[in-house]
Short mmCIF file of C-alpha atoms in Angstrom, two decimals:
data_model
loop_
_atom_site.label_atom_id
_atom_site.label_comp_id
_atom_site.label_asym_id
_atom_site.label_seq_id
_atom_site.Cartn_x
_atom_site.Cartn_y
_atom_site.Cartn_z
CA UNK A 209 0.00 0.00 0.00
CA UNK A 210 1.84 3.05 -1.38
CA UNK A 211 -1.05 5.67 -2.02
CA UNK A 212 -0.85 8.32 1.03
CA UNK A 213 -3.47 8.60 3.17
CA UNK A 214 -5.39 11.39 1.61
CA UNK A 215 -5.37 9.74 -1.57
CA UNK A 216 -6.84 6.59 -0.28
CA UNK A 217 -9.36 8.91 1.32
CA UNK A 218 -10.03 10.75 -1.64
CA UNK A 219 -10.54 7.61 -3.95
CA UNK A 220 -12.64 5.64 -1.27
CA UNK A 221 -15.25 8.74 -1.08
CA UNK A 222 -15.05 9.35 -5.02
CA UNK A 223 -18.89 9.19 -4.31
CA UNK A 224 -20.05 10.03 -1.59
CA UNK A 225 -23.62 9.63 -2.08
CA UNK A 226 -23.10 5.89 -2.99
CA UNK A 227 -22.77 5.32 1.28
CA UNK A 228 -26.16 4.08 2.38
CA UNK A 229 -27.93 6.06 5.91
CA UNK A 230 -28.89 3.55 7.66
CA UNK A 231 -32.62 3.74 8.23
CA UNK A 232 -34.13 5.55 11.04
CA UNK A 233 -37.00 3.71 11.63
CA UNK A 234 -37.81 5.27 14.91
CA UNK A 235 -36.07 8.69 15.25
CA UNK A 236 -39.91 10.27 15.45
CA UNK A 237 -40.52 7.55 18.30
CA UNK A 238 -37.39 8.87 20.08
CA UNK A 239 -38.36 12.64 19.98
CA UNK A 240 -41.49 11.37 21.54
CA UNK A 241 -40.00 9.86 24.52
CA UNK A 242 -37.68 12.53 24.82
CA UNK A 243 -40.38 15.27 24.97
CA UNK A 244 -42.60 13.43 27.35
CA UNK A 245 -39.78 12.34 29.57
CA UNK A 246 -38.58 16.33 29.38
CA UNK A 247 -42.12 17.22 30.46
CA UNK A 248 -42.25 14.88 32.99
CA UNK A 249 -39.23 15.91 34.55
CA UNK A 250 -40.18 19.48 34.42
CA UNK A 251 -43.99 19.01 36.37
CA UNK A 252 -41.87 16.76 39.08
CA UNK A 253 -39.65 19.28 39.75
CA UNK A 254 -42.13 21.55 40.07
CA UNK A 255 -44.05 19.18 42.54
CA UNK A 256 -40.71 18.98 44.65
CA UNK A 257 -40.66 22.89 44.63
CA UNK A 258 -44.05 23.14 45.90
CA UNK A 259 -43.41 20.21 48.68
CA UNK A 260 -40.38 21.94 49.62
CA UNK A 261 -42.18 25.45 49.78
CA UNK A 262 -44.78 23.80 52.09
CA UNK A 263 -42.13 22.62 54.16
CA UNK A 264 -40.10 25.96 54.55
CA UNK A 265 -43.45 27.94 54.87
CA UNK A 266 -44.56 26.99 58.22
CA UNK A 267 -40.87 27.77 59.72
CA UNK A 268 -40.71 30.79 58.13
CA UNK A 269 -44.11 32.09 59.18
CA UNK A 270 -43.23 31.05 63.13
CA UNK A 271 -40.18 33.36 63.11
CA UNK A 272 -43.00 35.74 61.53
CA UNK A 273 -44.86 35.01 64.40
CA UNK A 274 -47.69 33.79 62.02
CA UNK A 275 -47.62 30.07 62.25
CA UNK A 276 -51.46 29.99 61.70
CA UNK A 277 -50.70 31.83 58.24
CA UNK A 278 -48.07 29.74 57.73
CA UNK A 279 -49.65 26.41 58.36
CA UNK A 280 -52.81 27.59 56.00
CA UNK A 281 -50.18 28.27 53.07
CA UNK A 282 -48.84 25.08 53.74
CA UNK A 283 -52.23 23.33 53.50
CA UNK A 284 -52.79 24.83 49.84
CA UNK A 285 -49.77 23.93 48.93
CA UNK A 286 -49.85 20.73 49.78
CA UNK A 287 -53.21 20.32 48.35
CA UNK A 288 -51.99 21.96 45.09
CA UNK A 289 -49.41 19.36 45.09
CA UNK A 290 -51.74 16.45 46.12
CA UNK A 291 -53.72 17.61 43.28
CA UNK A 292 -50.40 17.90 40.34
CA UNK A 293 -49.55 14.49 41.69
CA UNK A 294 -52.58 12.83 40.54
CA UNK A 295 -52.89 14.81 37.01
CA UNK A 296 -48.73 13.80 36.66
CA UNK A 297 -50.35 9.95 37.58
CA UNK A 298 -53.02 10.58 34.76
CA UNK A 299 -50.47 10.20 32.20
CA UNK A 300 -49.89 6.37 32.35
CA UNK A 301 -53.79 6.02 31.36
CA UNK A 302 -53.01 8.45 28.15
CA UNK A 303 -54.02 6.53 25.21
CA UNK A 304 -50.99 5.20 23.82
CA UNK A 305 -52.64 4.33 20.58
CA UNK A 306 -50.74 3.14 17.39
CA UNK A 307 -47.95 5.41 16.50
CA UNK A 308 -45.76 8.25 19.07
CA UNK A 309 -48.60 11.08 16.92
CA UNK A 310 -51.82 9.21 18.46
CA UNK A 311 -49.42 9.30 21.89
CA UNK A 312 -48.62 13.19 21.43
CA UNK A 313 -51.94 14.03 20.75
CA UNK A 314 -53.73 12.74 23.76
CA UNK A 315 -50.74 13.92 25.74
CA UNK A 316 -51.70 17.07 23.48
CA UNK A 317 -55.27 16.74 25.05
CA UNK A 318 -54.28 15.95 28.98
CA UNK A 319 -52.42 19.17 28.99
CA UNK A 320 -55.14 21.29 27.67
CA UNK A 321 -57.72 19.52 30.67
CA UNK A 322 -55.14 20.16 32.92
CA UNK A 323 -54.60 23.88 32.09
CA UNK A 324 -58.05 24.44 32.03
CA UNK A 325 -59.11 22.97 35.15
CA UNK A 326 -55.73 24.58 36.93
CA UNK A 327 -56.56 27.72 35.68
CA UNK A 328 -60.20 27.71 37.66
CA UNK A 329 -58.40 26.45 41.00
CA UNK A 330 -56.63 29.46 40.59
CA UNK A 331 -58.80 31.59 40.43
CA UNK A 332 -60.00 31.04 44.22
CA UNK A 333 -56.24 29.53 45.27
CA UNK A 334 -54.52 32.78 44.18
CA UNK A 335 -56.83 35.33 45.96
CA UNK A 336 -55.84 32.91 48.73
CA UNK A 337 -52.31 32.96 48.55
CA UNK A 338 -52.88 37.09 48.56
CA UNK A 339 -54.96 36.90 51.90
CA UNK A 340 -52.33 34.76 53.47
CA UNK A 341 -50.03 37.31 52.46
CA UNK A 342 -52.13 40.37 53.78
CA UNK A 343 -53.18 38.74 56.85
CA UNK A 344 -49.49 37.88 57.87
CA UNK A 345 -48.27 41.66 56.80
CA UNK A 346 -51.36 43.22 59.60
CA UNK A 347 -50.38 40.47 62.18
CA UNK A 348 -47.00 41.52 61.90
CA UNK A 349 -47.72 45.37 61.87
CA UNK A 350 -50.23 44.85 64.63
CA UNK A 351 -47.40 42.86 66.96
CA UNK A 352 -45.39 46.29 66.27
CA UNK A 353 -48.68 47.88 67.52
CA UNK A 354 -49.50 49.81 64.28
CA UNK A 355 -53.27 49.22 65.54
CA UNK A 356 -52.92 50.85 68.28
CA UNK A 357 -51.05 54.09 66.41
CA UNK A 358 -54.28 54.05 64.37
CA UNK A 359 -56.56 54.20 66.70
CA UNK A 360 -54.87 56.81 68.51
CA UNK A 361 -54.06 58.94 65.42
CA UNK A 362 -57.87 58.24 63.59
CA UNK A 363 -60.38 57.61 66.95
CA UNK A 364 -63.44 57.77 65.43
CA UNK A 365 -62.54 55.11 62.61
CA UNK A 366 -64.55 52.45 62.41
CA UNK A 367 -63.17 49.17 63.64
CA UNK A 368 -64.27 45.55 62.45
CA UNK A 369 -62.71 42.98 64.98
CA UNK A 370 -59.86 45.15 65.73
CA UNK A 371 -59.18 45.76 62.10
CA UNK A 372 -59.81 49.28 60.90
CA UNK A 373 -62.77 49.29 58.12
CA UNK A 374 -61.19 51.08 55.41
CA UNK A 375 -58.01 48.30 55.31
CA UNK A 376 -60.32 45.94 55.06
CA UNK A 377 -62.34 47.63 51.58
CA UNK A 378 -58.48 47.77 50.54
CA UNK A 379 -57.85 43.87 51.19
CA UNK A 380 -61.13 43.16 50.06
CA UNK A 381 -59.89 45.47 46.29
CA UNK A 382 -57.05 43.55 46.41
CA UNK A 383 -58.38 40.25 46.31
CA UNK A 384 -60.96 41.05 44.10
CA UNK A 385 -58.69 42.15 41.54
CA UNK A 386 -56.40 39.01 42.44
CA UNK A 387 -60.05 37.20 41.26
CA UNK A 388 -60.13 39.00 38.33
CA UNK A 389 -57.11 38.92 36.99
CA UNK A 390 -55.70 35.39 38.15
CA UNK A 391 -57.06 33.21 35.69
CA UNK A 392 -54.02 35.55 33.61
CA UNK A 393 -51.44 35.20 35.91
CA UNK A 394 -51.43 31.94 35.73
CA UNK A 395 -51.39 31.58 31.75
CA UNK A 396 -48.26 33.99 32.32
CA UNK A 397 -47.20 31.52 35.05
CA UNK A 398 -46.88 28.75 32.78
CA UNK A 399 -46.00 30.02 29.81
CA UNK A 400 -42.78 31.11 31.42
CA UNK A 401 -42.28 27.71 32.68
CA UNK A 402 -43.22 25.51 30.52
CA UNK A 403 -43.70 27.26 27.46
CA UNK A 404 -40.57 26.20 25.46
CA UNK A 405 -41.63 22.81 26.17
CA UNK A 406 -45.31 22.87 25.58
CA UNK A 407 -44.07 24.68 21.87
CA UNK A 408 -42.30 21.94 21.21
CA UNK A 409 -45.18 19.23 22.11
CA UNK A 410 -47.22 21.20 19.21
CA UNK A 411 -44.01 21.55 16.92
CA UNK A 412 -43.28 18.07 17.10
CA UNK A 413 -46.65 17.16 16.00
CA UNK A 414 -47.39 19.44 13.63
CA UNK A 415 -44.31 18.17 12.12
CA UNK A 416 -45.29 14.24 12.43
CA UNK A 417 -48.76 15.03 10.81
CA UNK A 418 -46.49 16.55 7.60
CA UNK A 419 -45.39 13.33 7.53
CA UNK A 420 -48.11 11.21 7.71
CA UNK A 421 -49.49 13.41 5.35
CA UNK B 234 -11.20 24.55 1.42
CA UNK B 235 -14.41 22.55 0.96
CA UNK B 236 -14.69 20.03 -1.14
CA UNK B 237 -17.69 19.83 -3.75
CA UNK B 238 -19.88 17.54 -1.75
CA UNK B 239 -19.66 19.83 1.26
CA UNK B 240 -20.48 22.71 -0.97
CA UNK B 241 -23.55 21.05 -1.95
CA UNK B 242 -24.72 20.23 0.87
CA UNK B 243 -24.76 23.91 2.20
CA UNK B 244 -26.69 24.79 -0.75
CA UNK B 245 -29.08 22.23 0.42
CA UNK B 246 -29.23 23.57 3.55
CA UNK B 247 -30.12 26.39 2.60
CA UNK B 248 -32.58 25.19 0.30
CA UNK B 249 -34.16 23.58 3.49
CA UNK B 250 -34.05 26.90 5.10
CA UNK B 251 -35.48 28.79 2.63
CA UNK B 252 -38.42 26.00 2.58
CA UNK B 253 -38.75 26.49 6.14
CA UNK B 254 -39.65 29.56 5.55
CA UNK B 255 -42.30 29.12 3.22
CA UNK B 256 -43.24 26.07 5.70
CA UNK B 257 -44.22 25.75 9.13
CA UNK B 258 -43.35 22.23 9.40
CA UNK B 259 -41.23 19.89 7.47
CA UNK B 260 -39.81 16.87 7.88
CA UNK B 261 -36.40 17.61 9.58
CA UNK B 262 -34.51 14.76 8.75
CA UNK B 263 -35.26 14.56 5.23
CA UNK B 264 -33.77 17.85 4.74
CA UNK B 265 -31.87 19.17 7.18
CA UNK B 266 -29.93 15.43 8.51
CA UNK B 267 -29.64 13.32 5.42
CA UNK B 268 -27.52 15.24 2.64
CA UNK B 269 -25.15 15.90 5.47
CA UNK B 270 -25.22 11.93 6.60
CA UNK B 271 -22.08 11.71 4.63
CA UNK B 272 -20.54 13.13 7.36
CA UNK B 273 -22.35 11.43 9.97
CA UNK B 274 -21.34 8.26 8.70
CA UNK B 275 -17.72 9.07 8.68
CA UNK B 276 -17.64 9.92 11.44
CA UNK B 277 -19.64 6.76 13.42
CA UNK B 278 -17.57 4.03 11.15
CA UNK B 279 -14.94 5.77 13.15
CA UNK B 280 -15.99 5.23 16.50
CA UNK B 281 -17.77 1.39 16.02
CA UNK B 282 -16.31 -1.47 15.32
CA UNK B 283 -19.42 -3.09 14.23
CA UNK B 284 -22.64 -2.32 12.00
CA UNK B 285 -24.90 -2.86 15.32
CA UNK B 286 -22.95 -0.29 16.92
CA UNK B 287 -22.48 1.82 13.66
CA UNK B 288 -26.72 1.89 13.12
CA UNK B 289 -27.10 3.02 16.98
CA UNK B 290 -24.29 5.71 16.75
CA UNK B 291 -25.95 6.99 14.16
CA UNK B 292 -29.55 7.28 15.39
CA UNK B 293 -28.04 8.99 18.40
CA UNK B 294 -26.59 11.21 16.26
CA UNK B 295 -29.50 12.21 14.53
CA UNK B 296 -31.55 12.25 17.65
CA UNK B 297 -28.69 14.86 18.91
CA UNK B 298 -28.64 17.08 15.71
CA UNK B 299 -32.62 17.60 16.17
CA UNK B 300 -32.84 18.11 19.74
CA UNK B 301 -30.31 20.32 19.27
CA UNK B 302 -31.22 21.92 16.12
CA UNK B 303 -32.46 25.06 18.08
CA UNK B 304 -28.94 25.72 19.60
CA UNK B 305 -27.60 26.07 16.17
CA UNK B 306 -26.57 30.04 15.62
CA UNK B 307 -25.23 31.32 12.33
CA UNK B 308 -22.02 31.61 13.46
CA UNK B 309 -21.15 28.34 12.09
CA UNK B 310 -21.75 26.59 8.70
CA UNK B 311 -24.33 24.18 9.33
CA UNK B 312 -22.15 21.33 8.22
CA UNK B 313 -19.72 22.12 11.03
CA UNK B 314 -22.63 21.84 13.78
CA UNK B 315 -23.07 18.66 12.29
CA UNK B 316 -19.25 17.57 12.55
CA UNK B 317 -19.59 19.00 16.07
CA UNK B 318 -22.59 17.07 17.40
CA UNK B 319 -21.67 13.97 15.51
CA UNK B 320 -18.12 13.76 17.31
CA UNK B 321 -18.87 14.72 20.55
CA UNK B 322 -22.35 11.67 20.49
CA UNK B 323 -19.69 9.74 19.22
CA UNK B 324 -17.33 10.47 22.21
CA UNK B 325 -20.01 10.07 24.81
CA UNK B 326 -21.36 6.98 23.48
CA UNK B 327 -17.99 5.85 23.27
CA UNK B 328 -16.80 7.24 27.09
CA UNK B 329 -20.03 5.07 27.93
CA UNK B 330 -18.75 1.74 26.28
CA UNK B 331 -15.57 2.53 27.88
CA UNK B 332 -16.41 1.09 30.71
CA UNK B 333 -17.21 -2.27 29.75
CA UNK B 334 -13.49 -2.20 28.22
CA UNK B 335 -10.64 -0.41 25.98
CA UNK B 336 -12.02 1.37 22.79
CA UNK B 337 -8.77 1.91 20.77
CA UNK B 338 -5.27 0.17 20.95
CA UNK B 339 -1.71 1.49 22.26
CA UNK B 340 0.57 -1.16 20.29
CA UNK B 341 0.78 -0.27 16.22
CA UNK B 342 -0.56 -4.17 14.59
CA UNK B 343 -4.21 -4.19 13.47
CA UNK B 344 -6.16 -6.89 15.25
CA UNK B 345 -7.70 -9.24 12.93
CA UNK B 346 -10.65 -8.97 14.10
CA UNK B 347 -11.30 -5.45 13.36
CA UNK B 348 -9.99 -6.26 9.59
CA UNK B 349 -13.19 -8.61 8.96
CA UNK B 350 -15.98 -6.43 11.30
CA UNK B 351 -15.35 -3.18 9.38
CA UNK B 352 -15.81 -4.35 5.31
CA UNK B 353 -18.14 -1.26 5.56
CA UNK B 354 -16.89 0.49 2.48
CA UNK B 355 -16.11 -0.80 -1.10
CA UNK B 356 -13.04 0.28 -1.04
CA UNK B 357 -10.59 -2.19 0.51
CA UNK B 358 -7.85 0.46 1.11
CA UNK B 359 -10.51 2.56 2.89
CA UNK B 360 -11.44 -0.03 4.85
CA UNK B 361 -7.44 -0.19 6.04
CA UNK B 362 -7.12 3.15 6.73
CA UNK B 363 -10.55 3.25 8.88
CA UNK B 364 -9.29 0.14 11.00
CA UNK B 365 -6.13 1.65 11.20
CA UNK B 366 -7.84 5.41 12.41
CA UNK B 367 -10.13 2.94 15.15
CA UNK B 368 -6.51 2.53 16.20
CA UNK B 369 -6.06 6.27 17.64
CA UNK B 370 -7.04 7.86 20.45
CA UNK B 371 -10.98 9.29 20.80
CA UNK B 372 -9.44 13.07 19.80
CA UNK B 373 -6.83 12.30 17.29
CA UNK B 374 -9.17 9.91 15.81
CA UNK B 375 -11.72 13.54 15.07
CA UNK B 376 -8.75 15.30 14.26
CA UNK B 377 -7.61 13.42 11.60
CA UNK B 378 -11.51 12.76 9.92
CA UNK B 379 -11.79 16.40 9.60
CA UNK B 380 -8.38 17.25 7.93
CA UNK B 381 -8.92 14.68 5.48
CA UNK B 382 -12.24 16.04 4.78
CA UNK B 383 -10.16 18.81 4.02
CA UNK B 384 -11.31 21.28 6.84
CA UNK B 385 -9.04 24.10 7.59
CA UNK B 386 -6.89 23.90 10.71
CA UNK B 387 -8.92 26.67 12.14
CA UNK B 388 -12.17 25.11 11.56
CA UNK B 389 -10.78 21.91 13.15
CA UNK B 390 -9.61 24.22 16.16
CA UNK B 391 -13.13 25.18 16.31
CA UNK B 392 -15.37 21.97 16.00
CA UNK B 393 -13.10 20.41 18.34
CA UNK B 394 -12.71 23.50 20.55
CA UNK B 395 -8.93 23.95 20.78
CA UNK B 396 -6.62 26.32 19.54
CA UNK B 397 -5.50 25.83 16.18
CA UNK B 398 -1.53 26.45 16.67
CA UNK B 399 -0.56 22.91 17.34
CA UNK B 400 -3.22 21.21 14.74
CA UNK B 401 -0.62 21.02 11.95
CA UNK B 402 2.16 19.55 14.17
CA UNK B 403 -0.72 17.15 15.75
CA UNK B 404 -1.63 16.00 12.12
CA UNK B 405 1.76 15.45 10.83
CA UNK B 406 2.04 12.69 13.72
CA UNK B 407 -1.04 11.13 13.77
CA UNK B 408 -0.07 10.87 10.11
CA UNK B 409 2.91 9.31 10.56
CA UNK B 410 1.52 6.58 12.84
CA UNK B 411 -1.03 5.82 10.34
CA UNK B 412 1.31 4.96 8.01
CA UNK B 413 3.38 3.08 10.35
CA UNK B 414 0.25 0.81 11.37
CA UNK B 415 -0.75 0.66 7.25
CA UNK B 416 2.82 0.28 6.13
CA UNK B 417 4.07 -2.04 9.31
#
């Protein structure tokens, strides 16, 4: 063998189109599993987050010296994460169907339900969240005895169970317009978190329907 | 310089851009993988010592070069993202099968074995010089696919992210040790 080695290179690939691809028979199969199993790993994180947060919450709230507010955050939370677990469980009975497209589709399907029905829990879970919030910021201003600098500033304001009236039209505002607009915040919400991957769910299949095509 | 085949290609390429364009969806690997699986396959008969092996590296590949296909800036020709993702799949799968035992050879005499597994091209020289490139290490083994595909040092420097001062002096040996396992 005399030829150098970029002539033997050069003569063996004289043609390069003569070498044969092998087939990908299931490259559309893979993507598949690799978008689900992204997804998947994206809402269990998130459930981890929210089990953590429920955790943490309670502590935080007793250094706060507003365990109560703390322990009803916690509560939500953990019902909120009660409730992902058993929509995450929902996927195993996903129609599996013939081909990875009948499998993205109902996937396609669940997380339309899902976002739908979320979105209505969060419409009363959010104001809640907000009230939590509110209620912990008085107790705390009321422990500094803000309350009591009220009353002695405004005397003839008028007091519902220790709370002036007027904060509580402004709470009351608040989580009206927490109401109102939450449905949104929570289309924001996920769209920043999973948006990327939910893009890709309706890429993917608007690509494999091409194909069929 | 690129050769004409790699010259096509990016004209395809950008034929499948421009399509893209007119198109929301198209089928990826029709037009975007397979005029560049030329280089694909060079590069997984360089990494497998078997056809099994050489099918699997190859799906990966393709797998990697779609997931990935969003990561893919301008910057680079799209035939070097493809060099790119194909050797470094190639180098994990093969950092995986490590483990299980040694993936190239220190002494310079061609195992027999390897001569009768890899009858992958027509060519029977080619077929030499491939078992004798399975003989190099992981990085010379990418290093010397791309210079004969005629890359330019600095293009080598950059699809195997290293600086591309010592290239020539790094080719010139792994040369000479490929003809001292072809020649004897």
């Amino acid at each position: 063998m005399d030829k150098s080695i970029e002539a033997i290179w050069k003569e063996g690939f004289l043609n390069e189109k003569s070498l044969v691809a092998p087939k990908i028979n299931d490259l559309y199969n893979q993507k598949s599993i690799h978008l689900v199993d992204r997804m998947l790993r994206m809402f269990r994180i998130n459930l981890i987050v929210i089990l953590i947060t429920a955790i943490v919450f309670p502590v935080i709230y007793y250094f706060l010296d507003a365990l109560w507010q703390g322990l009803t955050a916690s509560v939500l939370l953990l019902l909120t994460a009660w409730y992902n677990k058993r929509q995450i469980d929902r996927i195993k009975t996903l129609d599996q169907g013939s081909t990875s497209l009948d499998y993205l589709r109902s996937l396609d399907q669940w997380l339309r339900d899902i976002l739908s029905k979320s979105e209505k829990i969060a419409r009363f879970s959010y104001p809640l969240y907000l009230l939590i919030a509110i209620s912990t910021i008085w107790s705390v201003w009321d422990k500094q005895g803000l309350t009591l600098k009220i009353h002695q500033k405004f005397p003839n304001l008028t007091v519902i169970g220790n709370i002036p009236l007027f904060l509580l039209i402004v709470a009351g505002i608040i989580v009206l317009l927490m109401f109102i607009f939450s449905a949104k915040i929570y289309k924001w919400e996920v769209r920043l978190m999973y948006g990327r991957v939910f893009g890709k769910l309706k890429e993917t299949i608007a690509e494999m329907e091409k194909l069929k095509q | 310089m690129k050769t004409a085949t790699n010259q096509e290609n990016e004209r395809c390429y950008e034929e499948t851009n421009r399509t893209k364009t007119n198109k929301v969806s198209t089928d990826f690997y029709q037009l975007s993988i397979l005029p560049f699986a030329g280089i694909i396959i060079k590069i997984c008969r360089a990494y497998t010592n078997s056809q099994e092996d050489f099918e699997d590296y190859y799906q990966e590949v393709c797998l990697q070069i779609w997931r990935s296909r969003d990561n893919f800036c301008q910057q680079c020709e799209w035939s070097t993202w493809v060099y790119r993702i194909s050797i470094n799949v190639c180098l994990t799968l093969l950092k995986r099968k490590k483990k299980d035992g040694k993936t190239y050879f220190t002494s310079d005499a061609l195992p027999d074995v390897m001569l009768i597994e890899n009858n992958a091209f027509e060519d029977e020289s080619l077929n030499l010089l491939y078992a004798a490139i399975r003989h190099l290490s992981e990085v010379d083994r990418a290093l010397i696919l791309l210079y004969l595909d005629e890359k330019s040092y600095q293009e080598i420097a950059d699809v195997l992210n290293t600086n591309a001062n010592n290239i020539g002096v790094r080719v010139n040996r792994i040369k000479e040790r490929l003809k001292k396992i072809l020649h004897g």
